[in-house]
mmCIF file of C-alpha atoms and ligand atoms in Angstrom:
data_model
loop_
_atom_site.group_PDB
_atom_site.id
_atom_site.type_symbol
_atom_site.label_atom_id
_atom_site.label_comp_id
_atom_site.label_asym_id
_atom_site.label_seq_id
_atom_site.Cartn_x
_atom_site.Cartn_y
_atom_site.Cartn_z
ATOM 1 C CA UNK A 1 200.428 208.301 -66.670
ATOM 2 C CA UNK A 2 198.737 208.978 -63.603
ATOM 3 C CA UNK A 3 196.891 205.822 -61.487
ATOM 4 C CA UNK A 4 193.218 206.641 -60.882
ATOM 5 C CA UNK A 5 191.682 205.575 -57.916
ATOM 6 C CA UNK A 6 187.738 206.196 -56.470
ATOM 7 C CA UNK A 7 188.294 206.220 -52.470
ATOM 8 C CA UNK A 8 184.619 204.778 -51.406
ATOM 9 C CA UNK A 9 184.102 206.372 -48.056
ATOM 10 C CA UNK A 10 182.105 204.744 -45.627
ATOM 11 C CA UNK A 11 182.979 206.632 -42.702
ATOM 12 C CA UNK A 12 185.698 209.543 -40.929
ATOM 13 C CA UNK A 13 188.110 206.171 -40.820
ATOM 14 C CA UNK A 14 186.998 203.733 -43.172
ATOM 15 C CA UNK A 15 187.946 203.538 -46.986
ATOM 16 C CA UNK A 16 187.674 201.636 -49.986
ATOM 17 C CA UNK A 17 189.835 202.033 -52.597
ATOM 18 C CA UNK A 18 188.692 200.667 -55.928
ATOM 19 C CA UNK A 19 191.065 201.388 -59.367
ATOM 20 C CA UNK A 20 189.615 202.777 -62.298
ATOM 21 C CA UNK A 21 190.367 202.158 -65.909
ATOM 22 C CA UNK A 22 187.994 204.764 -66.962
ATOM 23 C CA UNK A 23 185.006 207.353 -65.655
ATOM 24 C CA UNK A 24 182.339 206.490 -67.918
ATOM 25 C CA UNK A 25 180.107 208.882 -66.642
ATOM 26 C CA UNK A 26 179.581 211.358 -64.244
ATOM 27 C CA UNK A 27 176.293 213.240 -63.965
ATOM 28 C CA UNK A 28 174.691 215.366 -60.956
ATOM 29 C CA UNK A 29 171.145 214.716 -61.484
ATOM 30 C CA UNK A 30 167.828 216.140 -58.985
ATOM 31 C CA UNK A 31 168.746 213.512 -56.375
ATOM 32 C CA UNK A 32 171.600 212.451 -56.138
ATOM 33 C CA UNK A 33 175.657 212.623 -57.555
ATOM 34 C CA UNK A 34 175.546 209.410 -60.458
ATOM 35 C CA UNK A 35 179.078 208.344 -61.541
ATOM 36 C CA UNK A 36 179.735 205.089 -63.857
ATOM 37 C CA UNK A 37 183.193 203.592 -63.751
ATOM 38 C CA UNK A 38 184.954 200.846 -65.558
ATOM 39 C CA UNK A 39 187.181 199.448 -62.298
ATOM 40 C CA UNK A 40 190.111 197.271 -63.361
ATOM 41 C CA UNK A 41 188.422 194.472 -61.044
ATOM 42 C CA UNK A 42 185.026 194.780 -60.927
ATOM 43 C CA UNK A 43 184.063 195.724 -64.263
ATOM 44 C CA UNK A 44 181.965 198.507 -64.768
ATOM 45 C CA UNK A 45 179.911 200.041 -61.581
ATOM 46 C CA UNK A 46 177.348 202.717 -60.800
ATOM 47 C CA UNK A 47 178.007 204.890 -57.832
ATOM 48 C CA UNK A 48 175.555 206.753 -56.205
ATOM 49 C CA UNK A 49 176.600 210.010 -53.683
ATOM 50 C CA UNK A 50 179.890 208.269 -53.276
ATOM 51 C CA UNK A 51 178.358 205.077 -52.365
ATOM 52 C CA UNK A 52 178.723 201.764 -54.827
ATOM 53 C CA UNK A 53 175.726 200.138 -55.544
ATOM 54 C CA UNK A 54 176.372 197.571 -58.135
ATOM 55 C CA UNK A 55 179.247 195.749 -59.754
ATOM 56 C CA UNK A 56 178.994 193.885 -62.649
ATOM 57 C CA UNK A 57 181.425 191.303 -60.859
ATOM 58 C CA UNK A 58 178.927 190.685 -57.614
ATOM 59 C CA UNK A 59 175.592 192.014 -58.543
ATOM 60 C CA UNK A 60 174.541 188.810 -59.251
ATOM 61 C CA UNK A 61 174.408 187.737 -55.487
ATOM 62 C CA UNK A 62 172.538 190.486 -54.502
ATOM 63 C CA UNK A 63 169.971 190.565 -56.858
ATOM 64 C CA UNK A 64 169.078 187.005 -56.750
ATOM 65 C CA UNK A 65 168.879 186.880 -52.945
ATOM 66 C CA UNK A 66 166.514 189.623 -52.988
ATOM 67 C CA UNK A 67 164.411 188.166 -55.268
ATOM 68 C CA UNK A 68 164.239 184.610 -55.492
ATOM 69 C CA UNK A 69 163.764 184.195 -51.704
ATOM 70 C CA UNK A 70 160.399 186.464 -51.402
ATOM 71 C CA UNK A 71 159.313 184.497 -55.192
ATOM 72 C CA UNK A 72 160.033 180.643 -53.907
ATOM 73 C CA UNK A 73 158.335 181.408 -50.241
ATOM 74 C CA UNK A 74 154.758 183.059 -51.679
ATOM 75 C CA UNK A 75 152.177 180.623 -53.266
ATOM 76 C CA UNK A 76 151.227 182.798 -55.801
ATOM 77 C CA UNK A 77 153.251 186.294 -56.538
ATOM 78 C CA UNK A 78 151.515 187.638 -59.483
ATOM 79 C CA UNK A 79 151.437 191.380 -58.983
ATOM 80 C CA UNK A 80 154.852 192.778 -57.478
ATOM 81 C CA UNK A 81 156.141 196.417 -56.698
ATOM 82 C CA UNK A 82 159.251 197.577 -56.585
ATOM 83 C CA UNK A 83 160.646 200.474 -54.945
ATOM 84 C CA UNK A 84 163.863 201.624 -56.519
ATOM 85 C CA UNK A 85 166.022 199.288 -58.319
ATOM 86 C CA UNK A 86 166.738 201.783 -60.878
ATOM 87 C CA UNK A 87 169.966 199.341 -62.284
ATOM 88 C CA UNK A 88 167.485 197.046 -63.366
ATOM 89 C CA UNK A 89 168.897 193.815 -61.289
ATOM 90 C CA UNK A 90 166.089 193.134 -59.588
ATOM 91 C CA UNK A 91 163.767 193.304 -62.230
ATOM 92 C CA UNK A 92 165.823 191.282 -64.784
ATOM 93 C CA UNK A 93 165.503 188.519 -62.145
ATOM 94 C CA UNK A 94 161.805 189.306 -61.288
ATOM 95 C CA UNK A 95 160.969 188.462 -64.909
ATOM 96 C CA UNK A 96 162.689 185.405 -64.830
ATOM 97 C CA UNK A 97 158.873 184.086 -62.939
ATOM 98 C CA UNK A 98 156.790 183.105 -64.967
ATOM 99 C CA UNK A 99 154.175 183.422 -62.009
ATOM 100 C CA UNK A 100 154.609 187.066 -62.217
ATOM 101 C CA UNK A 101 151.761 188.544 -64.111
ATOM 102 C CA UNK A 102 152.789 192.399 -63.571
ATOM 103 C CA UNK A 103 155.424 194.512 -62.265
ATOM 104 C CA UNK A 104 155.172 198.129 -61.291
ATOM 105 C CA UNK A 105 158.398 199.542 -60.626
ATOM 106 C CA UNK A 106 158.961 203.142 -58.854
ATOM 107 C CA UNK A 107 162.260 204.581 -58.816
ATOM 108 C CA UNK A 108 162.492 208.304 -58.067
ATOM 109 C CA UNK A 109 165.741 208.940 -60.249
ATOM 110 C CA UNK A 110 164.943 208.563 -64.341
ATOM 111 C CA UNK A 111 168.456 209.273 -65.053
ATOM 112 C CA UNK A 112 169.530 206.354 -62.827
ATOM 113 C CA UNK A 113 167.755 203.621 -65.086
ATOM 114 C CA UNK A 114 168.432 205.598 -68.748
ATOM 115 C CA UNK A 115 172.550 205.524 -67.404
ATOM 116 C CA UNK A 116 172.232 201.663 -66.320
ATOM 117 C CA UNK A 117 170.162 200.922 -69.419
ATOM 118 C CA UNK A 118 173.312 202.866 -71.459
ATOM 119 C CA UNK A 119 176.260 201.454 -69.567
ATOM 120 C CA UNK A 120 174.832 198.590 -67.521
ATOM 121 C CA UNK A 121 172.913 196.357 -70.314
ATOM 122 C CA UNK A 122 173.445 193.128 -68.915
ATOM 123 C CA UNK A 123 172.246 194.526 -65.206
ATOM 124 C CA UNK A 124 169.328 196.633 -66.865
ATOM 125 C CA UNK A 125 168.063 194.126 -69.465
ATOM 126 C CA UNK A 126 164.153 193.858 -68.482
ATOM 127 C CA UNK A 127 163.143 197.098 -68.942
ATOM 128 C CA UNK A 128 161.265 196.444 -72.222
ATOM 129 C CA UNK A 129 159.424 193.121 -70.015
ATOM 130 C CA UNK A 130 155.721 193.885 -71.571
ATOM 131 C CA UNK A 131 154.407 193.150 -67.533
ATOM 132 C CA UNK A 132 156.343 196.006 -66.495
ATOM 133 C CA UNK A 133 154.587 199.769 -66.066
ATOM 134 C CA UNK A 134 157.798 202.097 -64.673
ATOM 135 C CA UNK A 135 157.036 205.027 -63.028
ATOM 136 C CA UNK A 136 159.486 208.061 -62.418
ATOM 137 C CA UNK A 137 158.159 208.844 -58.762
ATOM 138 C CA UNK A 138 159.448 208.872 -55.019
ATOM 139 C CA UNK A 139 158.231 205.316 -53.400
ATOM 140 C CA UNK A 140 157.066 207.253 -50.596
ATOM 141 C CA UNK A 141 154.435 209.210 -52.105
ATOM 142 C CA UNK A 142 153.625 206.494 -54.858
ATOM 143 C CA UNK A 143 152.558 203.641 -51.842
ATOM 144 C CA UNK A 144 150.562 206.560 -49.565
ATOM 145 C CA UNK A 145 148.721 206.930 -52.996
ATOM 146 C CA UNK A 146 147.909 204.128 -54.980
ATOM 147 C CA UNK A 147 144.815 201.883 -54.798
ATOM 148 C CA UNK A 148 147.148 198.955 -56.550
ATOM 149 C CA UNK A 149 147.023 195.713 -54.145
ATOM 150 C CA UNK A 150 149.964 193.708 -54.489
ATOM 151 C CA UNK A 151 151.203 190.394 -53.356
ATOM 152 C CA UNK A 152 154.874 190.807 -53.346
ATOM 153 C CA UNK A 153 156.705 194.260 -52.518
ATOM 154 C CA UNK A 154 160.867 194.414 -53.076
ATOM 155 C CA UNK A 155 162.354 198.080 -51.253
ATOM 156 C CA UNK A 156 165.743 197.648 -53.319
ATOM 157 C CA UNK A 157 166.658 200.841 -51.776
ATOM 158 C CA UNK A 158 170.036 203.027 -51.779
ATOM 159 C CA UNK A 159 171.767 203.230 -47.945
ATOM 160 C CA UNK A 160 169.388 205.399 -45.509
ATOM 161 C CA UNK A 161 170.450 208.796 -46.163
ATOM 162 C CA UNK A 162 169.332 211.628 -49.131
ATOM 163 C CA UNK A 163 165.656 210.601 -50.868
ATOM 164 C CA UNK A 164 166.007 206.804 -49.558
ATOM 165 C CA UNK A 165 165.771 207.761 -45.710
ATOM 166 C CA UNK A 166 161.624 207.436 -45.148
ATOM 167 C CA UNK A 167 162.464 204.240 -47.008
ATOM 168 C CA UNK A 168 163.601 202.534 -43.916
ATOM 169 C CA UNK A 169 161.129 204.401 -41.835
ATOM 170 C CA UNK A 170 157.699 202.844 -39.832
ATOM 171 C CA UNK A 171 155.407 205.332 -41.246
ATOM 172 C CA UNK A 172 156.283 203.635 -44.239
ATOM 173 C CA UNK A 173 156.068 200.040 -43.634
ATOM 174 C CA UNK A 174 152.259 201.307 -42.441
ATOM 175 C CA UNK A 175 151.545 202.310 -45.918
ATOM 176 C CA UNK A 176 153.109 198.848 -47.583
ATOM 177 C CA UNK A 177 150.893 196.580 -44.990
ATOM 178 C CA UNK A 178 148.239 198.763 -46.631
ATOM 179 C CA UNK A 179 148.674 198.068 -50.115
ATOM 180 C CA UNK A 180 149.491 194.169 -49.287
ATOM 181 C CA UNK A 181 146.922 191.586 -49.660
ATOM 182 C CA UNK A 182 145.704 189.634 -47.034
ATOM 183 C CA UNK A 183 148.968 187.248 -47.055
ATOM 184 C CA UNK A 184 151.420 189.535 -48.684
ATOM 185 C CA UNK A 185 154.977 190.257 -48.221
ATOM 186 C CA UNK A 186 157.737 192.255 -48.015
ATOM 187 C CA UNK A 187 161.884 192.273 -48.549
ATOM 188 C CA UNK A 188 163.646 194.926 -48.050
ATOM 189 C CA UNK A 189 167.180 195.639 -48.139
ATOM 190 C CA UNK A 190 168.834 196.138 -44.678
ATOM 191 C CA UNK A 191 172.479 196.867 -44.442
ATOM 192 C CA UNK A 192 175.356 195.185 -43.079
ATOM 193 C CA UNK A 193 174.370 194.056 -39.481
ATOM 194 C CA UNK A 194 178.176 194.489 -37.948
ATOM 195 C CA UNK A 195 179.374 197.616 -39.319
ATOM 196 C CA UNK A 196 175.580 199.873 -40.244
ATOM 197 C CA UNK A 197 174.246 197.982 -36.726
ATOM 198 C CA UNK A 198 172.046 200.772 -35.943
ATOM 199 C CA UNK A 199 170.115 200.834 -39.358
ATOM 200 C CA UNK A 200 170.119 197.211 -39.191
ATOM 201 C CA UNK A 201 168.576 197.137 -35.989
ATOM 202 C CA UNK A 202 165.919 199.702 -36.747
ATOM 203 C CA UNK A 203 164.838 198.311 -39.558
ATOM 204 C CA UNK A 204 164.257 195.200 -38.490
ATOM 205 C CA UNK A 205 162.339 196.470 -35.266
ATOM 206 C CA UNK A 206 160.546 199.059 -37.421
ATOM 207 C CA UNK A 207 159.136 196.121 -39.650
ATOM 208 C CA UNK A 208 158.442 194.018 -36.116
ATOM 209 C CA UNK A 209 156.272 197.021 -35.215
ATOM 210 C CA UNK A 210 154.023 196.799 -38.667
ATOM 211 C CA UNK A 211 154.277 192.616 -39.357
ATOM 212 C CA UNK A 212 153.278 189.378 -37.224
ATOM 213 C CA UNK A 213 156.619 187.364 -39.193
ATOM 214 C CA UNK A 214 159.363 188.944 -39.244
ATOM 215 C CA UNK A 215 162.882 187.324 -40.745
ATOM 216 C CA UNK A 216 166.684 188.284 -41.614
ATOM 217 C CA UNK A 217 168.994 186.564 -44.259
ATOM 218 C CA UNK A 218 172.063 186.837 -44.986
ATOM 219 C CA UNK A 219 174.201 186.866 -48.396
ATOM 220 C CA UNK A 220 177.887 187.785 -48.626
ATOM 221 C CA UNK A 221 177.869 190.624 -51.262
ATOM 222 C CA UNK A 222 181.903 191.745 -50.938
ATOM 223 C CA UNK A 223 180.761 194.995 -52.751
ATOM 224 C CA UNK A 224 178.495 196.046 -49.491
ATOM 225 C CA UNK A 225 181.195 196.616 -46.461
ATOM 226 C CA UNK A 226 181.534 195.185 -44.117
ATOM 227 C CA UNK A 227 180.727 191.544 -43.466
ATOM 228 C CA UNK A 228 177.685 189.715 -44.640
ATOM 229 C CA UNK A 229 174.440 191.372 -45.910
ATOM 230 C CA UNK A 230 170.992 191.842 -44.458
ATOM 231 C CA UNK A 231 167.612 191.527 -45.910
ATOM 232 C CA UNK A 232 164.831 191.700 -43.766
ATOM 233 C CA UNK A 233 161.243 190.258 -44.753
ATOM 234 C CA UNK A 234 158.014 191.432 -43.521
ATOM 235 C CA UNK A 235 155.038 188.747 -44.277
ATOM 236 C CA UNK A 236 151.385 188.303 -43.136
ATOM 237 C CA UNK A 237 150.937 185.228 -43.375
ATOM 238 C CA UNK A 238 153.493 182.820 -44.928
ATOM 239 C CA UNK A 239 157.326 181.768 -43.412
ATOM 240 C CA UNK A 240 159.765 182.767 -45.647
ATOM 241 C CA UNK A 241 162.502 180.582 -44.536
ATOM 242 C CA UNK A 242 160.044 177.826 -46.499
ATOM 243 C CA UNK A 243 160.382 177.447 -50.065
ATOM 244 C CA UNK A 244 156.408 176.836 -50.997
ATOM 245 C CA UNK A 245 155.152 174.190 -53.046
ATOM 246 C CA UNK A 246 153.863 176.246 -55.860
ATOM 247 C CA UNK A 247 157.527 177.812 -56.074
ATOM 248 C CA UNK A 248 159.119 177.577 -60.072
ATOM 249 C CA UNK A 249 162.525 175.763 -60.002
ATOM 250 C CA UNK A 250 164.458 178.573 -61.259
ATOM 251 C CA UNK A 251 167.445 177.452 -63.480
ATOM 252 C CA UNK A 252 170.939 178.854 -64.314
ATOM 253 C CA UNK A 253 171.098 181.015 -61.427
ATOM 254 C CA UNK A 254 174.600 181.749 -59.838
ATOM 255 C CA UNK A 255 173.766 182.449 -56.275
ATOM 256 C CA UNK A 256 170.544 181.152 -55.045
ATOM 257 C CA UNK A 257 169.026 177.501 -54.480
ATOM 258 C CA UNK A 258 167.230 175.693 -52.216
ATOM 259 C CA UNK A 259 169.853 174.759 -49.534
ATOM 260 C CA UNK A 260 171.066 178.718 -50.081
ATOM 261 C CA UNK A 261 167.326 179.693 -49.412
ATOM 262 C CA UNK A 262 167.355 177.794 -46.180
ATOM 263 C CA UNK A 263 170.830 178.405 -44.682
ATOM 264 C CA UNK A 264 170.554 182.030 -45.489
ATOM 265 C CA UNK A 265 168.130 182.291 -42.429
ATOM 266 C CA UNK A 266 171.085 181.018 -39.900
ATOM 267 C CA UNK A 267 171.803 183.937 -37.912
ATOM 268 C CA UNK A 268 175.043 184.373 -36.231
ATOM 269 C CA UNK A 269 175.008 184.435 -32.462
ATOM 270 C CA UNK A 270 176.062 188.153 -33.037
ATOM 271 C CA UNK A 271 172.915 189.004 -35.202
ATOM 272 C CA UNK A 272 170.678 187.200 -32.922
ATOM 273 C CA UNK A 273 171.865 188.896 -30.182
ATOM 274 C CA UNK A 274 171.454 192.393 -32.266
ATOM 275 C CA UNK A 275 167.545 191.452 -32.894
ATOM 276 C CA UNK A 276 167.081 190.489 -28.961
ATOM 277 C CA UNK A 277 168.052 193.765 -28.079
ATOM 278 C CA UNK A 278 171.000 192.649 -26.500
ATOM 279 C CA UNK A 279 173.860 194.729 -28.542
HETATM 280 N N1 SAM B 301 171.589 197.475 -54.612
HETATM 281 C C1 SAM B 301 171.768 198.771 -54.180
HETATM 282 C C2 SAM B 301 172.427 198.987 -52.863
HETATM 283 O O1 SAM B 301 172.040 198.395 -51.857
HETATM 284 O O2 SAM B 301 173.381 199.768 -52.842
HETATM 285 C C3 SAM B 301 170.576 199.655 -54.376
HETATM 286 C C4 SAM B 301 170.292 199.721 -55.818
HETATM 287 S S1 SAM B 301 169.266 200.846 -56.555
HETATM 288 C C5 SAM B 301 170.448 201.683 -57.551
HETATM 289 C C6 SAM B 301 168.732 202.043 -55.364
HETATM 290 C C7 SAM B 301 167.791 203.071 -56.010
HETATM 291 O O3 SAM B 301 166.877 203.568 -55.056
HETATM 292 C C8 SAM B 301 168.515 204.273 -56.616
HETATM 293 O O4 SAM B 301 168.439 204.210 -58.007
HETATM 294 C C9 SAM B 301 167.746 205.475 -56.033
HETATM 295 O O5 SAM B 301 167.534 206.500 -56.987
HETATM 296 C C10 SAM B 301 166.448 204.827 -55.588
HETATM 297 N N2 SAM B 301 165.718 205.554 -54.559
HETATM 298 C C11 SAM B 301 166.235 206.198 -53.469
HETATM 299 N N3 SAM B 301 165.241 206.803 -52.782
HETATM 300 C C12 SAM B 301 164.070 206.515 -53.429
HETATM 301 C C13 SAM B 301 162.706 206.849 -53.194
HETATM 302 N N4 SAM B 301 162.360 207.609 -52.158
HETATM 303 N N5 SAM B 301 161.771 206.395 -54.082
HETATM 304 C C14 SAM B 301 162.131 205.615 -55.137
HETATM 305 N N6 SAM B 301 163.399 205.286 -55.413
HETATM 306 C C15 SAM B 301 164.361 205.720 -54.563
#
């Protein structure tokens, strides 16, 4: 019998090769191409345009350090937004505060979370969370419109290309400072600093242009090429390389704790350099 392979391409020259056991699923929906695979390595996946997004082997990492580090650095985070997240990662960890007194959640693609919810349980398993209201709606319109104020907002975004472009965009980050409270923040995901350097860099200049604090962190998500992975946080008021004193001790967690929380915020010479405008 034939081997099957899915050849991830991230550029003219650059693949990754991932073996698959089985396609699960493979769907074109309004937005985007949505394939779930079980890979002989990294158990089962969702793929979006070519591009993997989660793994049931390394999701954990991500989805903890984009959470946890926003939740244990605000003094009181009880009305989030997310934009995107349609696995359901984020939000399974979200709920894990019990600080959080409501979630709404805005992901443009309805057949991304009712695929994750069939194939991805243990990734998509807050969706019936009674602080949660879900709405089927592109995050750019959705923050330009709403009168919601909110303390925390999470951009678990797809990479900058098809509906998730604006996403990464200054006009934007405008509309989240809006909808922030006076000491709000927000954490958005921001690429791989060595190999997606421009994206990097513009997002994190972008957010410079809307925030007075502006911070990077780092995780090592082997999933995301190439080399460690950014998140950049936008805040009004509060440092988020400071775990507050408000912030829940969150137990049996994989990936993040307080010495993780601190450390993540030591840059590299190289990604200093990148933020001084020197690369
Ligand atoms: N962890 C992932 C990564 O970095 O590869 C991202 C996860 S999540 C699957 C990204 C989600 O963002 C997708 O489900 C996609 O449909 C959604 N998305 C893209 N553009 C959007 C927009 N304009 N408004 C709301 N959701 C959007």
């Amino acid at each position: 019998m034939h081997e099957l392979w899915f050849n991830e391409q991230n550029s003219e020259n650059y693949q990754v090769k991932w073996r698959v056991k089985k396609v699960l699923h493979h769907e074109t929906t309004p937005y985007q191409e949505l394939v779930i695979l079980e890979t002989e390595e990294w158990g089962k996946v969702l793929v979006l345009d070519g591009a993997f997004q989660v793994t049931e082997k390394d999701e954990f990492i991500y989805h903890e350090m984009i959470v946890h580090v926003v939740m244990n650095s605000h003094p009181n985070p009880a009305k989030v937004l997310i934009i995107g997240g349609g696995d359901g990662g984020t939000l399974r960890e979200l709920c894990r505060h019990q600080r959080l007194k409501s979630v709404d959640m805005v992901e443009i693609d309805e057949r991304v979370v009712a695929n994750c919810r069939q194939y991805l349980p243990s990734i998509a398993s807050a969706f019936a969370d009674s602080r949660l209201k879900l709405y089927f709606a592109d995050g750019i319109e959705f923050v330009k419109n709403t009168a919601e104020k909110y303390d925390v907002v999470i951009v678990d975004s797809s990479d900058p290309v098809g509906p998730a472009v604006e996403l990464f965009g200054t006009a934007f980050y405008n509309n989240l400072d809006a909808i922030l409270h006076d000491d709000g923040m927000v954490v958005v995901q921001s690429e791989s600093p060595l190999y997606y350097t421009e994206a990097f860099k513009n997002t994190y200049n972008n957010l410079k242009s809307v925030f007075p604090l502006v911070k990077v962190y780092l995780a090592d998500i082997p999933t995301y090429v190439s080399g460690p992975w950014s998140f950049t946080v936008g805040s009004k008021k509060h440092d988020p390389t400071e775990i507050c004193a408000e912030a829940e001790k969150q137990y049996g967690l994989k990936y993040y704790n307080d010495n993780v929380h601190r450390g993540a915020f030591c840059l590299p010479s190289y990604i200093e350099a990148i933020l001084r405008g020197n690369e």
